[in-house]
Amino acid sequence: MLEKEKEALAKRIAGEITLSSDPGKTMRKWREIFGISQTELAEYLGVSSSVISDYEGGRRKSPGASTIRKFVEALLEIDEKRGGNVIRAFSKTIGSELPTSAILDIREFALPITIKDLVNAIKGEVVANIHLLDRRIYGYTVVDSIRAILEMSSEEFLKLYGWTTERALIFTKVTTGRSPMIAVRVQGLKPAVVVLHGVKKLDELAVKLAERERVPLVVSNVASETELITGLRRLVEKTEKEL
């Protein structure tokens, strides 16, 4: 791993925790993004799992700079020992200074998979460009669409598409799907596939734009964000076992 990228990611995580109105909740978010259990993290830090639980649940006072530094170092070191999947994925955002609070999960696949594999893993329904499901993808990014709209400038929002080429860009808390597909239309670089979760009524314009831009559009029918991310991570684990 490039030390420069690792250092930049460490600063980004530490900064988000420090500035958060709920540091414990932010710590939990990052622990889950790295796919590390409370028990594993606690063992690595030499504390009881209840300590981690208390921080994440807000039962302990906000962590100090030393605690945050140890927490961040542990996440990165554990990830490196596993092959650096999360660090590699986030390295694509280094330099763009994208806000990370809107990113719920991000991974690289150990081996490329097809969009069809992705669709099966998330109980997806293909609503545009079903003939492109053999296209290969190398990773995915899950974005909270509400946070993205509230916390990202239009320029930052568009940058999401710039570093997700040959990746799946997955939006949660989507109502109609219109906004993500308008962004695809505006941005020159496009993700290999766009997935929408939480759709209440799919906008016909979203489908038409996907067809025009030749970007497969998939609606995930899993019940929750947790189930969505669990399915994606199982897909990552499957590719790692196939190596």
PDB file of C-alpha atoms in Angstrom, residues 47-241:
ATOM      1  CA  VAL A  47      -9.476  -3.488  25.457  1.00  0.00           C
ATOM      2  CA  SER A  48     -12.764  -5.242  26.166  1.00  0.00           C
ATOM      3  CA  SER A  49     -15.454  -5.244  23.487  1.00  0.00           C
ATOM      4  CA  SER A  50     -17.713  -3.363  25.912  1.00  0.00           C
ATOM      5  CA  VAL A  51     -15.375  -0.370  25.608  1.00  0.00           C
ATOM      6  CA  ILE A  52     -15.943  -0.252  21.837  1.00  0.00           C
ATOM      7  CA  SER A  53     -19.664  -0.771  22.361  1.00  0.00           C
ATOM      8  CA  ASP A  54     -19.836   2.055  24.912  1.00  0.00           C
ATOM      9  CA  TYR A  55     -18.077   4.510  22.588  1.00  0.00           C
ATOM     10  CA  GLU A  56     -20.332   3.622  19.662  1.00  0.00           C
ATOM     11  CA  GLY A  57     -23.449   3.802  21.806  1.00  0.00           C
ATOM     12  CA  GLY A  58     -22.546   7.177  23.301  1.00  0.00           C
ATOM     13  CA  ARG A  59     -22.206   5.759  26.809  1.00  0.00           C
ATOM     14  CA  ARG A  60     -18.641   7.017  27.098  1.00  0.00           C
ATOM     15  CA  LYS A  61     -17.562  10.610  26.710  1.00  0.00           C
ATOM     16  CA  SER A  62     -16.346  11.636  23.289  1.00  0.00           C
ATOM     17  CA  PRO A  63     -13.001   9.996  22.446  1.00  0.00           C
ATOM     18  CA  GLY A  64      -9.884  12.112  22.721  1.00  0.00           C
ATOM     19  CA  ALA A  65      -7.265  12.577  20.016  1.00  0.00           C
ATOM     20  CA  SER A  66      -5.177   9.653  21.281  1.00  0.00           C
ATOM     21  CA  THR A  67      -8.134   7.250  21.239  1.00  0.00           C
ATOM     22  CA  ILE A  68      -9.169   8.347  17.753  1.00  0.00           C
ATOM     23  CA  ARG A  69      -5.605   7.914  16.476  1.00  0.00           C
ATOM     24  CA  LYS A  70      -5.369   4.363  17.879  1.00  0.00           C
ATOM     25  CA  PHE A  71      -8.813   3.533  16.511  1.00  0.00           C
ATOM     26  CA  VAL A  72      -7.916   4.722  13.007  1.00  0.00           C
ATOM     27  CA  GLU A  73      -4.529   2.996  13.037  1.00  0.00           C
ATOM     28  CA  ALA A  74      -6.202  -0.261  14.063  1.00  0.00           C
ATOM     29  CA  LEU A  75      -8.692  -0.091  11.195  1.00  0.00           C
ATOM     30  CA  LEU A  76      -5.955   0.501   8.639  1.00  0.00           C
ATOM     31  CA  GLU A  77      -3.577  -2.111  10.020  1.00  0.00           C
ATOM     32  CA  ILE A  78      -6.255  -4.801  10.189  1.00  0.00           C
ATOM     33  CA  ASP A  79      -7.283  -3.978   6.622  1.00  0.00           C
ATOM     34  CA  GLU A  80      -3.670  -4.186   5.434  1.00  0.00           C
ATOM     35  CA  LYS A  81      -3.299  -7.627   6.990  1.00  0.00           C
ATOM     36  CA  ARG A  82      -6.381  -8.698   5.056  1.00  0.00           C
ATOM     37  CA  GLY A  83      -4.954  -7.420   1.790  1.00  0.00           C
ATOM     38  CA  GLY A  84      -5.884  -3.754   1.934  1.00  0.00           C
ATOM     39  CA  ASN A  85      -9.246  -4.032   0.174  1.00  0.00           C
ATOM     40  CA  VAL A  86     -10.809  -0.952   1.759  1.00  0.00           C
ATOM     41  CA  ILE A  87      -7.654   1.165   1.555  1.00  0.00           C
ATOM     42  CA  ARG A  88      -7.356   0.359  -2.158  1.00  0.00           C
ATOM     43  CA  ALA A  89     -10.974   1.283  -2.761  1.00  0.00           C
ATOM     44  CA  PHE A  90     -10.702   4.606  -0.936  1.00  0.00           C
ATOM     45  CA  SER A  91      -7.390   5.410  -2.626  1.00  0.00           C
ATOM     46  CA  LYS A  92      -9.458   6.248  -5.712  1.00  0.00           C
ATOM     47  CA  THR A  93     -10.986   9.170  -3.846  1.00  0.00           C
ATOM     48  CA  ILE A  94      -7.713  10.552  -2.493  1.00  0.00           C
ATOM     49  CA  GLY A  95      -6.995  13.866  -4.139  1.00  0.00           C
ATOM     50  CA  SER A  96     -10.622  14.552  -4.981  1.00  0.00           C
ATOM     51  CA  GLU A  97     -11.368  15.458  -1.335  1.00  0.00           C
ATOM     52  CA  LEU A  98     -14.847  14.014  -1.555  1.00  0.00           C
ATOM     53  CA  PRO A  99     -16.815  14.098   1.696  1.00  0.00           C
ATOM     54  CA  THR A 100     -16.850  10.555   3.082  1.00  0.00           C
ATOM     55  CA  SER A 101     -19.859  10.966   5.363  1.00  0.00           C
ATOM     56  CA  ALA A 102     -22.179  10.033   2.482  1.00  0.00           C
ATOM     57  CA  ILE A 103     -20.280   6.824   1.670  1.00  0.00           C
ATOM     58  CA  LEU A 104     -21.826   3.825   3.436  1.00  0.00           C
ATOM     59  CA  ASP A 105     -19.560   1.143   2.015  1.00  0.00           C
ATOM     60  CA  ILE A 106     -16.827   0.767  -0.575  1.00  0.00           C
ATOM     61  CA  ARG A 107     -14.971  -2.338  -1.731  1.00  0.00           C
ATOM     62  CA  GLU A 108     -12.789  -3.772  -4.456  1.00  0.00           C
ATOM     63  CA  PHE A 109     -13.430  -7.305  -5.704  1.00  0.00           C
ATOM     64  CA  ALA A 110     -10.485  -9.698  -5.525  1.00  0.00           C
ATOM     65  CA  LEU A 111     -11.499 -10.821  -9.024  1.00  0.00           C
ATOM     66  CA  PRO A 112     -13.741  -8.957 -11.479  1.00  0.00           C
ATOM     67  CA  ILE A 113     -17.388 -10.041 -11.534  1.00  0.00           C
ATOM     68  CA  THR A 114     -20.208  -9.498 -14.004  1.00  0.00           C
ATOM     69  CA  ILE A 115     -23.115  -7.150 -13.428  1.00  0.00           C
ATOM     70  CA  LYS A 116     -25.305 -10.266 -13.478  1.00  0.00           C
ATOM     71  CA  ASP A 117     -23.437 -11.577 -10.419  1.00  0.00           C
ATOM     72  CA  LEU A 118     -24.120  -8.280  -8.667  1.00  0.00           C
ATOM     73  CA  VAL A 119     -27.809  -8.356  -9.573  1.00  0.00           C
ATOM     74  CA  ASN A 120     -28.212 -11.830  -8.084  1.00  0.00           C
ATOM     75  CA  ALA A 121     -26.433 -10.820  -4.866  1.00  0.00           C
ATOM     76  CA  ILE A 122     -28.752  -7.884  -4.141  1.00  0.00           C
ATOM     77  CA  LYS A 123     -32.086  -9.263  -5.373  1.00  0.00           C
ATOM     78  CA  GLY A 124     -31.937  -6.830  -8.230  1.00  0.00           C
ATOM     79  CA  GLU A 125     -34.414  -6.095 -10.983  1.00  0.00           C
ATOM     80  CA  VAL A 126     -32.839  -4.826 -14.201  1.00  0.00           C
ATOM     81  CA  VAL A 127     -34.938  -1.974 -15.586  1.00  0.00           C
ATOM     82  CA  ALA A 128     -32.627  -0.773 -18.369  1.00  0.00           C
ATOM     83  CA  ASN A 129     -29.970  -2.325 -20.629  1.00  0.00           C
ATOM     84  CA  ILE A 130     -30.432  -5.950 -19.608  1.00  0.00           C
ATOM     85  CA  HIS A 131     -28.279  -6.919 -22.610  1.00  0.00           C
ATOM     86  CA  LEU A 132     -25.205  -5.422 -20.886  1.00  0.00           C
ATOM     87  CA  LEU A 133     -25.189  -7.705 -17.832  1.00  0.00           C
ATOM     88  CA  ASP A 134     -22.016  -9.491 -18.966  1.00  0.00           C
ATOM     89  CA  ARG A 135     -20.032  -6.265 -18.477  1.00  0.00           C
ATOM     90  CA  ARG A 136     -17.332  -6.719 -15.823  1.00  0.00           C
ATOM     91  CA  ILE A 137     -16.964  -4.576 -12.730  1.00  0.00           C
ATOM     92  CA  TYR A 138     -14.109  -4.321 -10.268  1.00  0.00           C
ATOM     93  CA  GLY A 139     -15.715  -2.839  -7.170  1.00  0.00           C
ATOM     94  CA  TYR A 140     -18.658  -0.944  -5.752  1.00  0.00           C
ATOM     95  CA  THR A 141     -19.500   2.187  -3.795  1.00  0.00           C
ATOM     96  CA  VAL A 142     -22.658   2.551  -1.698  1.00  0.00           C
ATOM     97  CA  VAL A 143     -23.837   6.141  -1.259  1.00  0.00           C
ATOM     98  CA  ASP A 144     -26.539   7.555   1.004  1.00  0.00           C
ATOM     99  CA  SER A 145     -28.376   9.701  -1.562  1.00  0.00           C
ATOM    100  CA  ILE A 146     -29.888  12.024   1.054  1.00  0.00           C
ATOM    101  CA  ARG A 147     -26.506  12.799   2.625  1.00  0.00           C
ATOM    102  CA  ALA A 148     -24.944  13.164  -0.808  1.00  0.00           C
ATOM    103  CA  ILE A 149     -27.508  15.800  -1.769  1.00  0.00           C
ATOM    104  CA  LEU A 150     -27.282  17.633   1.570  1.00  0.00           C
ATOM    105  CA  GLU A 151     -23.514  17.471   2.118  1.00  0.00           C
ATOM    106  CA  MET A 152     -21.966  17.443  -1.359  1.00  0.00           C
ATOM    107  CA  SER A 153     -21.766  20.318  -3.791  1.00  0.00           C
ATOM    108  CA  SER A 154     -22.966  19.590  -7.311  1.00  0.00           C
ATOM    109  CA  GLU A 155     -19.320  19.377  -8.402  1.00  0.00           C
ATOM    110  CA  GLU A 156     -18.470  16.870  -5.667  1.00  0.00           C
ATOM    111  CA  PHE A 157     -21.568  14.841  -6.497  1.00  0.00           C
ATOM    112  CA  LEU A 158     -20.477  14.571 -10.096  1.00  0.00           C
ATOM    113  CA  LYS A 159     -16.973  13.532  -9.029  1.00  0.00           C
ATOM    114  CA  LEU A 160     -18.499  10.381  -7.584  1.00  0.00           C
ATOM    115  CA  TYR A 161     -19.008   9.218 -11.152  1.00  0.00           C
ATOM    116  CA  GLY A 162     -15.499  10.123 -12.212  1.00  0.00           C
ATOM    117  CA  TRP A 163     -13.782   7.588  -9.977  1.00  0.00           C
ATOM    118  CA  THR A 164     -16.400   4.846 -10.252  1.00  0.00           C
ATOM    119  CA  THR A 165     -15.802   3.899 -13.864  1.00  0.00           C
ATOM    120  CA  GLU A 166     -15.949   0.077 -14.159  1.00  0.00           C
ATOM    121  CA  ARG A 167     -17.551   0.021 -10.716  1.00  0.00           C
ATOM    122  CA  ALA A 168     -21.101  -0.211  -9.423  1.00  0.00           C
ATOM    123  CA  LEU A 169     -22.463   3.009  -7.976  1.00  0.00           C
ATOM    124  CA  ILE A 170     -25.230   2.151  -5.535  1.00  0.00           C
ATOM    125  CA  PHE A 171     -27.614   4.741  -4.110  1.00  0.00           C
ATOM    126  CA  THR A 172     -29.758   4.143  -1.027  1.00  0.00           C
ATOM    127  CA  LYS A 173     -32.802   6.135   0.177  1.00  0.00           C
ATOM    128  CA  VAL A 174     -33.821   6.753  -3.422  1.00  0.00           C
ATOM    129  CA  THR A 175     -37.387   7.875  -4.127  1.00  0.00           C
ATOM    130  CA  THR A 176     -37.655   7.907  -7.921  1.00  0.00           C
ATOM    131  CA  GLY A 177     -34.121   7.516  -9.289  1.00  0.00           C
ATOM    132  CA  ARG A 178     -34.307  10.660 -11.385  1.00  0.00           C
ATOM    133  CA  SER A 179     -31.472  12.624  -9.704  1.00  0.00           C
ATOM    134  CA  PRO A 180     -28.777   9.902  -9.983  1.00  0.00           C
ATOM    135  CA  MET A 181     -29.530   9.341 -13.661  1.00  0.00           C
ATOM    136  CA  ILE A 182     -29.576  13.052 -14.479  1.00  0.00           C
ATOM    137  CA  ALA A 183     -26.101  13.202 -12.920  1.00  0.00           C
ATOM    138  CA  VAL A 184     -25.021  10.308 -15.158  1.00  0.00           C
ATOM    139  CA  ARG A 185     -26.294  12.236 -18.151  1.00  0.00           C
ATOM    140  CA  VAL A 186     -24.399  15.395 -17.176  1.00  0.00           C
ATOM    141  CA  GLN A 187     -21.109  13.711 -16.255  1.00  0.00           C
ATOM    142  CA  GLY A 188     -18.832  12.511 -19.045  1.00  0.00           C
ATOM    143  CA  LEU A 189     -17.399   9.531 -17.151  1.00  0.00           C
ATOM    144  CA  LYS A 190     -19.974   6.956 -16.154  1.00  0.00           C
ATOM    145  CA  PRO A 191     -20.149   4.047 -13.718  1.00  0.00           C
ATOM    146  CA  ALA A 192     -20.503   0.596 -15.233  1.00  0.00           C
ATOM    147  CA  VAL A 193     -23.852   0.141 -13.503  1.00  0.00           C
ATOM    148  CA  VAL A 194     -26.157   2.194 -11.277  1.00  0.00           C
ATOM    149  CA  VAL A 195     -28.165   0.493  -8.528  1.00  0.00           C
ATOM    150  CA  LEU A 196     -31.084   2.140  -6.737  1.00  0.00           C
ATOM    151  CA  HIS A 197     -32.369   1.022  -3.338  1.00  0.00           C
ATOM    152  CA  GLY A 198     -35.501   2.244  -1.575  1.00  0.00           C
ATOM    153  CA  VAL A 199     -37.337   3.223  -4.741  1.00  0.00           C
ATOM    154  CA  LYS A 200     -40.984   4.074  -4.119  1.00  0.00           C
ATOM    155  CA  LYS A 201     -41.960   4.809  -7.716  1.00  0.00           C
ATOM    156  CA  LEU A 202     -39.356   4.608 -10.439  1.00  0.00           C
ATOM    157  CA  ASP A 203     -39.314   7.661 -12.696  1.00  0.00           C
ATOM    158  CA  GLU A 204     -39.666   6.823 -16.395  1.00  0.00           C
ATOM    159  CA  LEU A 205     -37.109   9.521 -17.168  1.00  0.00           C
ATOM    160  CA  ALA A 206     -34.499   7.633 -15.111  1.00  0.00           C
ATOM    161  CA  VAL A 207     -35.040   4.548 -17.273  1.00  0.00           C
ATOM    162  CA  LYS A 208     -34.903   6.540 -20.517  1.00  0.00           C
ATOM    163  CA  LEU A 209     -31.673   8.270 -19.479  1.00  0.00           C
ATOM    164  CA  ALA A 210     -30.092   4.933 -18.533  1.00  0.00           C
ATOM    165  CA  GLU A 211     -31.015   3.500 -21.928  1.00  0.00           C
ATOM    166  CA  ARG A 212     -29.667   6.547 -23.758  1.00  0.00           C
ATOM    167  CA  GLU A 213     -26.375   6.469 -21.838  1.00  0.00           C
ATOM    168  CA  ARG A 214     -26.054   2.676 -22.099  1.00  0.00           C
ATOM    169  CA  VAL A 215     -25.690   2.337 -18.337  1.00  0.00           C
ATOM    170  CA  PRO A 216     -27.458  -0.688 -16.840  1.00  0.00           C
ATOM    171  CA  LEU A 217     -29.977   0.446 -14.225  1.00  0.00           C
ATOM    172  CA  VAL A 218     -30.909  -1.939 -11.433  1.00  0.00           C
ATOM    173  CA  VAL A 219     -33.440  -1.643  -8.623  1.00  0.00           C
ATOM    174  CA  SER A 220     -32.488  -3.646  -5.516  1.00  0.00           C
ATOM    175  CA  ASN A 221     -35.417  -5.249  -3.723  1.00  0.00           C
ATOM    176  CA  VAL A 222     -33.684  -6.197  -0.481  1.00  0.00           C
ATOM    177  CA  ALA A 223     -35.522  -5.010   2.620  1.00  0.00           C
ATOM    178  CA  SER A 224     -32.849  -2.784   4.190  1.00  0.00           C
ATOM    179  CA  GLU A 225     -29.486  -1.068   3.710  1.00  0.00           C
ATOM    180  CA  THR A 226     -27.968  -3.617   6.106  1.00  0.00           C
ATOM    181  CA  GLU A 227     -29.178  -6.520   3.979  1.00  0.00           C
ATOM    182  CA  LEU A 228     -27.946  -4.748   0.854  1.00  0.00           C
ATOM    183  CA  ILE A 229     -24.435  -4.257   2.220  1.00  0.00           C
ATOM    184  CA  THR A 230     -24.343  -7.795   3.652  1.00  0.00           C
ATOM    185  CA  GLY A 231     -25.119  -9.209   0.210  1.00  0.00           C
ATOM    186  CA  LEU A 232     -22.398  -7.107  -1.387  1.00  0.00           C
ATOM    187  CA  ARG A 233     -19.799  -8.143   1.161  1.00  0.00           C
ATOM    188  CA  ARG A 234     -20.624 -11.800   0.664  1.00  0.00           C
ATOM    189  CA  LEU A 235     -19.900 -11.238  -2.989  1.00  0.00           C
ATOM    190  CA  VAL A 236     -16.490  -9.766  -2.067  1.00  0.00           C
ATOM    191  CA  GLU A 237     -15.747 -12.749   0.169  1.00  0.00           C
ATOM    192  CA  LYS A 238     -16.684 -15.129  -2.649  1.00  0.00           C
ATOM    193  CA  THR A 239     -14.164 -13.510  -5.010  1.00  0.00           C
ATOM    194  CA  GLU A 240     -11.471 -13.704  -2.326  1.00  0.00           C
ATOM    195  CA  LYS A 241     -12.059 -17.439  -1.896  1.00  0.00           C
TER     196      LYS A 241
END
